[in-house]
Amino acid sequence: MKAPRFAYARPASVAEALALLDKHKDDARVLAGGQSLVPMLNFRVAAPKVLVDINRINALSGIKVTKTYVRIGALVRHVELERSTDVAKHLPLVAAAVPHIAHPAIRNRGTFGGSCALADPAAELPACALALGATFVIAGRKGERRVAAEDFFKGLYATALKPGELLVAAEFPLPGPGDRSAFGELARRHGDYAMVGVAAHGSKKELRAAFFGVGDRPEIVEADSVEGVLSKTASLEARADLHASAATKLHLAKVLAGRVLSQLQ
Ligand SMILES: Cc1cc2nc3c(=O)[nH]c(=O)nc-3n(C[C@H](O)[C@H](O)[C@H](O)COP(=O)(O)OP(=O)(O)OC[C@H]3O[C@@H](n4cnc5c(N)ncnc54)[C@H](O)[C@@H]3O)c2cc1C
């Protein structure tokens, strides 16, 4: 099927984009990589009257390393994360996760911001943001605000973004000395969304494991040891989806967590 008719705008700045979103309110939708939105239009799952294409807004691009964090712009493509030496050096968890996202053609267009704003419960990058304690930078008509990853993912395809707001970037704290990361997922075929996945990060005394594909959003489990994380896995809020029942997901999550976390010991 073809997408329903829509008007198209391509703002050159965040301010222009926000003005368009404010003007058209619920009729408008942000277009980033289009890898999820365009299929949604074609399947008539979404029918916005105006698409606000943010691809020409330079302020949303780029990976920047400061003394305290790595800032990833909303428009950074998955392929840029995959190839970045800064990401490989400072955020090895993200570097390990990205090759599991879909296929090269999708990674060439899909964006970091699009993935986080969409908040698919089985997506890799939201789980990494949670495990690494990232902070999201959000722009609105009244200025910028910051939201911790733990407060950003609200449920199935639901985030803290309010109508008219734009996700600008995320700031990932630089890892401490001795911090380690491990990532793993179970998928029917490489490149499919995960049936279940685990993104883990931390030191021997302070571990954070973000489970994805298990519940309606990525869920964090924190403990002071691998055993502590594993014992808390039983209380994850699993939900059935097309792949498996809630009980199967919980079982797979426990098995996968054992494998992934053993890499941190
Ligand atoms: C066949 C296929 C397989 C895939 N497999 C995976 C997978 O295994 N793992 C995975 O994580 N993803 C997967 N994806 C999704 C892919 O990663 C998408 O790129 C991503 O979900 C959306 O990013 P996008 O830039 O394409 O966003 P778009 O499709 O352009 O937008 C997605 C949504 O986010 C909103 N949005 C986008 N950017 C912003 C912003 N800056 N501020 C506010 N709202 C914004 C849009 O309005 C829209 O609602 C797959 C996609 C396809 C088609």
Coordinates of C-alpha atoms and ligand atoms in Angstrom, one line a residue:
M1 CA 0.0 0.0 0.0
K2 CA 1.1 3.6 -0.5
A3 CA 1.1 6.2 2.3
P4 CA -1.9 8.5 2.6
R5 CA -1.4 12.0 1.3
F6 CA 0.6 14.3 3.6
A7 CA 2.2 17.7 3.5
Y8 CA 6.0 17.9 3.8
A9 CA 8.2 20.4 5.6
R10 CA 12.0 20.4 5.9
P11 CA 13.1 22.9 8.6
A12 CA 16.7 24.0 8.9
S13 CA 16.9 24.5 12.6
V14 CA 15.5 23.1 15.9
A15 CA 13.5 26.4 16.4
E16 CA 11.9 26.0 12.9
A17 CA 11.0 22.4 13.6
L18 CA 9.5 23.3 17.0
A19 CA 7.4 26.1 15.4
L20 CA 6.1 23.6 12.8
L21 CA 5.2 21.0 15.5
D22 CA 3.5 23.7 17.5
K23 CA 1.5 25.0 14.5
H24 CA 0.3 21.6 13.4
K25 CA 0.0 19.9 16.8
D26 CA -1.3 16.3 16.6
D27 CA -1.5 16.5 12.8
A28 CA 2.3 16.6 12.5
R29 CA 4.9 13.8 12.9
V30 CA 8.7 14.1 13.0
L31 CA 10.5 12.2 10.2
A32 CA 14.0 11.0 11.0
G33 CA 15.4 7.9 9.2
G34 CA 11.9 6.9 8.2
Q35 CA 12.7 3.2 8.7
S36 CA 9.8 2.7 11.1
L37 CA 7.6 5.7 10.3
V38 CA 7.4 5.1 6.5
P39 CA 6.3 1.5 6.9
M40 CA 3.7 2.8 9.5
L41 CA 2.4 5.3 6.9
N42 CA 2.3 2.6 4.2
F43 CA 0.4 0.2 6.4
R44 CA -1.9 3.1 7.5
V45 CA -1.0 2.6 11.1
A46 CA -0.1 6.3 11.2
A47 CA -1.7 9.0 9.0
P48 CA -0.2 12.4 10.0
K49 CA -1.2 15.4 7.8
V50 CA 2.3 16.9 8.0
L51 CA 5.7 15.3 8.0
V52 CA 8.4 17.4 9.6
D53 CA 11.7 16.1 8.1
I54 CA 14.5 16.8 10.6
N55 CA 17.3 15.4 8.4
R56 CA 18.8 18.8 7.5
I57 CA 19.1 20.1 11.1
N58 CA 22.8 20.1 11.7
A59 CA 22.4 20.7 15.5
L60 CA 20.9 17.2 15.8
S61 CA 24.0 15.4 14.2
G62 CA 27.3 14.3 15.5
I63 CA 29.0 12.3 18.3
K64 CA 30.9 14.5 20.7
V65 CA 33.2 13.5 23.6
T66 CA 33.6 15.9 26.5
K67 CA 35.4 15.4 29.9
T68 CA 32.4 13.8 31.4
Y69 CA 30.1 12.4 28.8
V70 CA 29.7 11.2 25.2
R71 CA 26.9 13.2 23.5
I72 CA 25.1 11.3 20.7
G73 CA 22.9 13.5 18.5
A74 CA 19.4 12.4 17.7
L75 CA 20.2 12.2 14.0
V76 CA 23.3 10.0 14.3
R77 CA 22.7 7.0 12.1
H78 CA 23.1 3.5 13.5
V79 CA 26.0 3.0 11.0
E80 CA 27.8 6.0 12.4
L81 CA 27.6 4.4 15.9
E82 CA 28.9 1.2 14.4
R83 CA 31.9 2.9 12.8
S84 CA 32.8 5.5 15.4
T85 CA 36.1 5.1 17.1
D86 CA 34.9 7.2 20.0
V87 CA 31.9 4.9 20.6
A88 CA 34.2 1.8 20.4
K89 CA 36.5 3.4 22.9
H90 CA 34.1 4.9 25.4
L91 CA 30.8 3.1 24.9
P92 CA 31.7 -0.5 24.0
L93 CA 28.2 -1.6 25.0
V94 CA 26.7 0.5 22.2
A95 CA 29.3 -0.7 19.7
A96 CA 28.5 -4.3 20.6
A97 CA 24.7 -3.7 20.3
V98 CA 24.5 -1.9 17.0
P99 CA 25.4 -4.8 14.7
H100 CA 22.3 -6.6 16.1
I101 CA 20.0 -3.8 14.8
A102 CA 18.2 -4.9 11.6
H103 CA 20.4 -5.0 8.4
P104 CA 23.0 -2.6 6.8
A105 CA 20.4 -0.8 4.6
I106 CA 18.3 0.0 7.7
R107 CA 21.3 0.9 9.8
N108 CA 22.4 3.3 7.0
R109 CA 19.2 5.4 7.5
G110 CA 17.8 4.6 10.9
T111 CA 18.8 7.1 13.7
F112 CA 19.6 6.9 17.3
G113 CA 16.9 9.5 18.1
G114 CA 14.3 7.7 16.0
S115 CA 15.0 4.4 17.8
C116 CA 14.7 6.0 21.3
A117 CA 11.6 8.1 20.4
L118 CA 9.9 5.1 19.0
A119 CA 10.6 3.0 22.1
D120 CA 10.1 -0.4 20.7
P121 CA 10.4 -2.7 23.7
A122 CA 12.7 -5.0 21.8
A123 CA 15.1 -2.3 20.5
E124 CA 18.8 -2.4 21.5
L125 CA 19.6 1.3 21.9
P126 CA 17.0 2.2 24.5
A127 CA 18.4 -0.7 26.6
C128 CA 21.9 0.6 26.2
A129 CA 20.9 4.1 27.2
L130 CA 19.3 2.6 30.4
A131 CA 22.2 0.4 31.3
L132 CA 24.7 3.2 30.8
G133 CA 22.7 5.8 32.8
A134 CA 22.3 8.1 29.8
T135 CA 20.3 11.4 30.0
F136 CA 18.1 12.5 27.1
V137 CA 18.1 16.1 26.0
I138 CA 14.7 17.3 24.8
A139 CA 13.8 20.6 23.1
G140 CA 10.4 22.2 23.4
R141 CA 8.9 25.7 22.8
K142 CA 9.8 26.7 26.4
G143 CA 13.5 25.6 26.1
E144 CA 15.5 22.4 26.8
R145 CA 15.0 19.8 29.5
R146 CA 16.9 16.7 30.5
V147 CA 15.3 13.4 31.4
A148 CA 17.2 10.4 32.8
A149 CA 16.8 7.2 30.7
E150 CA 15.1 5.5 33.6
D151 CA 12.3 8.1 33.4
F152 CA 12.2 8.4 29.6
F153 CA 10.8 5.0 28.6
K154 CA 7.2 4.9 29.9
G155 CA 5.7 1.8 28.3
L156 CA 4.9 0.2 24.9
Y157 CA 6.0 2.7 22.3
A158 CA 5.6 5.4 25.0
T159 CA 8.2 7.9 26.2
A160 CA 8.5 11.1 28.2
L161 CA 8.4 13.2 25.0
K162 CA 5.4 15.5 25.1
P163 CA 3.5 16.6 22.1
G164 CA 5.5 19.3 20.2
E165 CA 8.8 18.2 21.6
L166 CA 11.9 17.0 19.8
L167 CA 14.5 14.6 21.0
V168 CA 17.8 16.4 20.5
A169 CA 20.5 14.1 21.9
A170 CA 21.5 11.8 24.7
E171 CA 24.5 12.2 27.0
F172 CA 26.2 9.0 28.1
P173 CA 28.5 9.4 31.2
L174 CA 32.1 8.3 30.5
P175 CA 32.7 4.9 32.1
G176 CA 34.8 4.7 35.2
P177 CA 38.1 2.9 35.4
G178 CA 37.4 -0.9 35.7
D179 CA 33.8 -0.6 34.3
R180 CA 33.0 -3.4 31.9
S181 CA 30.1 -4.0 29.5
A182 CA 28.5 -7.1 28.0
F183 CA 25.7 -7.5 25.5
G184 CA 23.7 -10.4 24.1
E185 CA 20.3 -11.1 22.5
L186 CA 18.3 -14.0 21.3
A187 CA 16.6 -13.5 17.9
R188 CA 15.1 -16.0 15.4
R189 CA 17.4 -14.6 12.7
H190 CA 20.3 -12.2 13.0
G191 CA 18.9 -8.7 12.4
D192 CA 15.4 -9.5 13.7
Y193 CA 14.1 -7.6 16.7
A194 CA 15.2 -9.5 19.8
M195 CA 13.0 -12.1 21.5
V196 CA 14.9 -11.1 24.6
G197 CA 18.1 -9.2 25.2
V198 CA 20.5 -8.0 27.9
A199 CA 22.7 -5.0 27.9
A200 CA 24.9 -5.0 31.1
H201 CA 27.4 -2.5 32.4
G202 CA 29.2 -1.6 35.6
S203 CA 32.0 -2.6 38.0
K204 CA 32.3 -5.7 40.1
K205 CA 30.5 -4.0 43.0
E206 CA 27.8 -2.0 41.0
L207 CA 26.1 -3.7 38.1
R208 CA 23.2 -2.6 35.9
A209 CA 21.5 -4.9 33.5
A210 CA 18.9 -3.6 31.1
F211 CA 16.5 -6.4 29.8
F212 CA 14.7 -5.7 26.5
G213 CA 12.1 -7.7 24.5
V214 CA 10.9 -9.0 27.9
G215 CA 8.3 -6.4 29.1
D216 CA 6.6 -3.4 27.6
R217 CA 9.8 -1.3 27.9
P218 CA 13.4 -1.9 28.7
E219 CA 13.7 -2.8 32.4
I220 CA 16.8 -2.2 34.6
V221 CA 18.0 -4.6 37.3
E222 CA 20.7 -3.3 39.6
A223 CA 22.8 -5.3 42.1
D224 CA 26.2 -5.4 43.7
S225 CA 27.1 -8.8 42.1
V226 CA 26.3 -11.0 39.1
E227 CA 24.5 -13.4 41.4
G228 CA 22.4 -10.5 42.8
V229 CA 21.3 -9.5 39.3
L230 CA 20.5 -13.1 38.4
S231 CA 18.4 -13.6 41.4
K232 CA 16.4 -10.4 40.7
T233 CA 15.7 -11.6 37.1
A234 CA 12.8 -13.7 38.4
S235 CA 10.8 -10.5 39.2
L236 CA 11.0 -9.0 35.7
E237 CA 7.6 -8.0 34.3
A238 CA 7.5 -10.3 31.3
R239 CA 4.7 -10.0 28.7
A240 CA 3.8 -12.3 25.9
D241 CA 4.2 -11.2 22.3
L242 CA 4.2 -12.7 18.8
H243 CA 7.4 -14.7 19.6
A244 CA 6.7 -16.3 23.0
S245 CA 4.6 -16.5 26.1
A246 CA 5.5 -14.4 29.2
A247 CA 6.8 -17.6 31.0
T248 CA 9.1 -18.5 28.0
K249 CA 10.4 -14.9 27.8
L250 CA 11.2 -15.0 31.5
H251 CA 13.0 -18.3 31.2
L252 CA 15.0 -17.1 28.1
A253 CA 15.9 -13.8 30.0
K254 CA 17.3 -15.8 32.9
V255 CA 19.4 -18.1 30.6
L256 CA 20.6 -15.2 28.6
A257 CA 21.5 -13.1 31.6
G258 CA 23.6 -16.0 33.0
R259 CA 25.5 -16.1 29.7
V260 CA 26.0 -12.3 29.3
L261 CA 26.9 -11.6 32.9
S262 CA 29.4 -14.3 33.0
Q263 CA 31.4 -12.2 30.6
L264 CA 31.8 -9.5 33.3
Q265 CA 33.4 -11.8 35.9
Ligands
LIG1 C1 12.9 -4.6 8.8 C2 13.2 -3.8 10.0 C3 13.9 -4.4 11.0 C4 14.3 -3.6 12.1 N1 15.0 -4.3 13.1 C5 15.4 -3.5 14.2 C6 16.1 -4.1 15.3 O1 16.4 -5.3 15.3 N2 16.3 -3.3 16.4 C7 16.0 -2.0 16.4 O2 16.3 -1.4 17.4 N3 15.3 -1.4 15.4 C8 15.0 -2.2 14.3 N4 14.3 -1.5 13.3 C9 14.0 -0.1 13.4 C10 15.1 0.8 13.0 O3 16.1 0.7 14.0 C11 14.6 2.3 13.0 O4 15.6 3.0 12.4 C12 14.2 2.9 14.2 O5 13.3 2.3 15.0 C13 13.6 4.3 14.0 O6 14.5 5.2 13.6 P1 14.3 6.1 12.4 O7 15.4 7.1 12.4 O8 14.1 5.3 11.2 O9 12.9 6.9 12.8 P2 11.6 7.2 12.0 O10 11.0 6.0 11.4 O11 11.8 8.4 11.1 O12 10.7 7.7 13.3 C14 10.3 6.8 14.3 C15 9.4 7.5 15.3 O13 10.2 8.3 16.1 C16 9.8 9.7 15.9 N5 11.0 10.5 16.0 C17 12.1 10.3 15.2 N6 13.1 11.1 15.5 C18 12.6 11.9 16.5 C19 13.2 13.0 17.3 N7 14.4 13.4 17.1 N8 12.4 13.6 18.2 C20 11.1 13.2 18.4 N9 10.5 12.1 17.7 C21 11.3 11.5 16.8 C22 9.0 9.8 14.6 O14 8.0 10.8 14.6 C23 8.3 8.4 14.6 O15 7.2 8.4 15.5 C24 14.0 -2.3 12.2 C25 13.3 -1.6 11.1 C26 12.9 -2.4 10.0 C27 12.2 -1.7 8.9

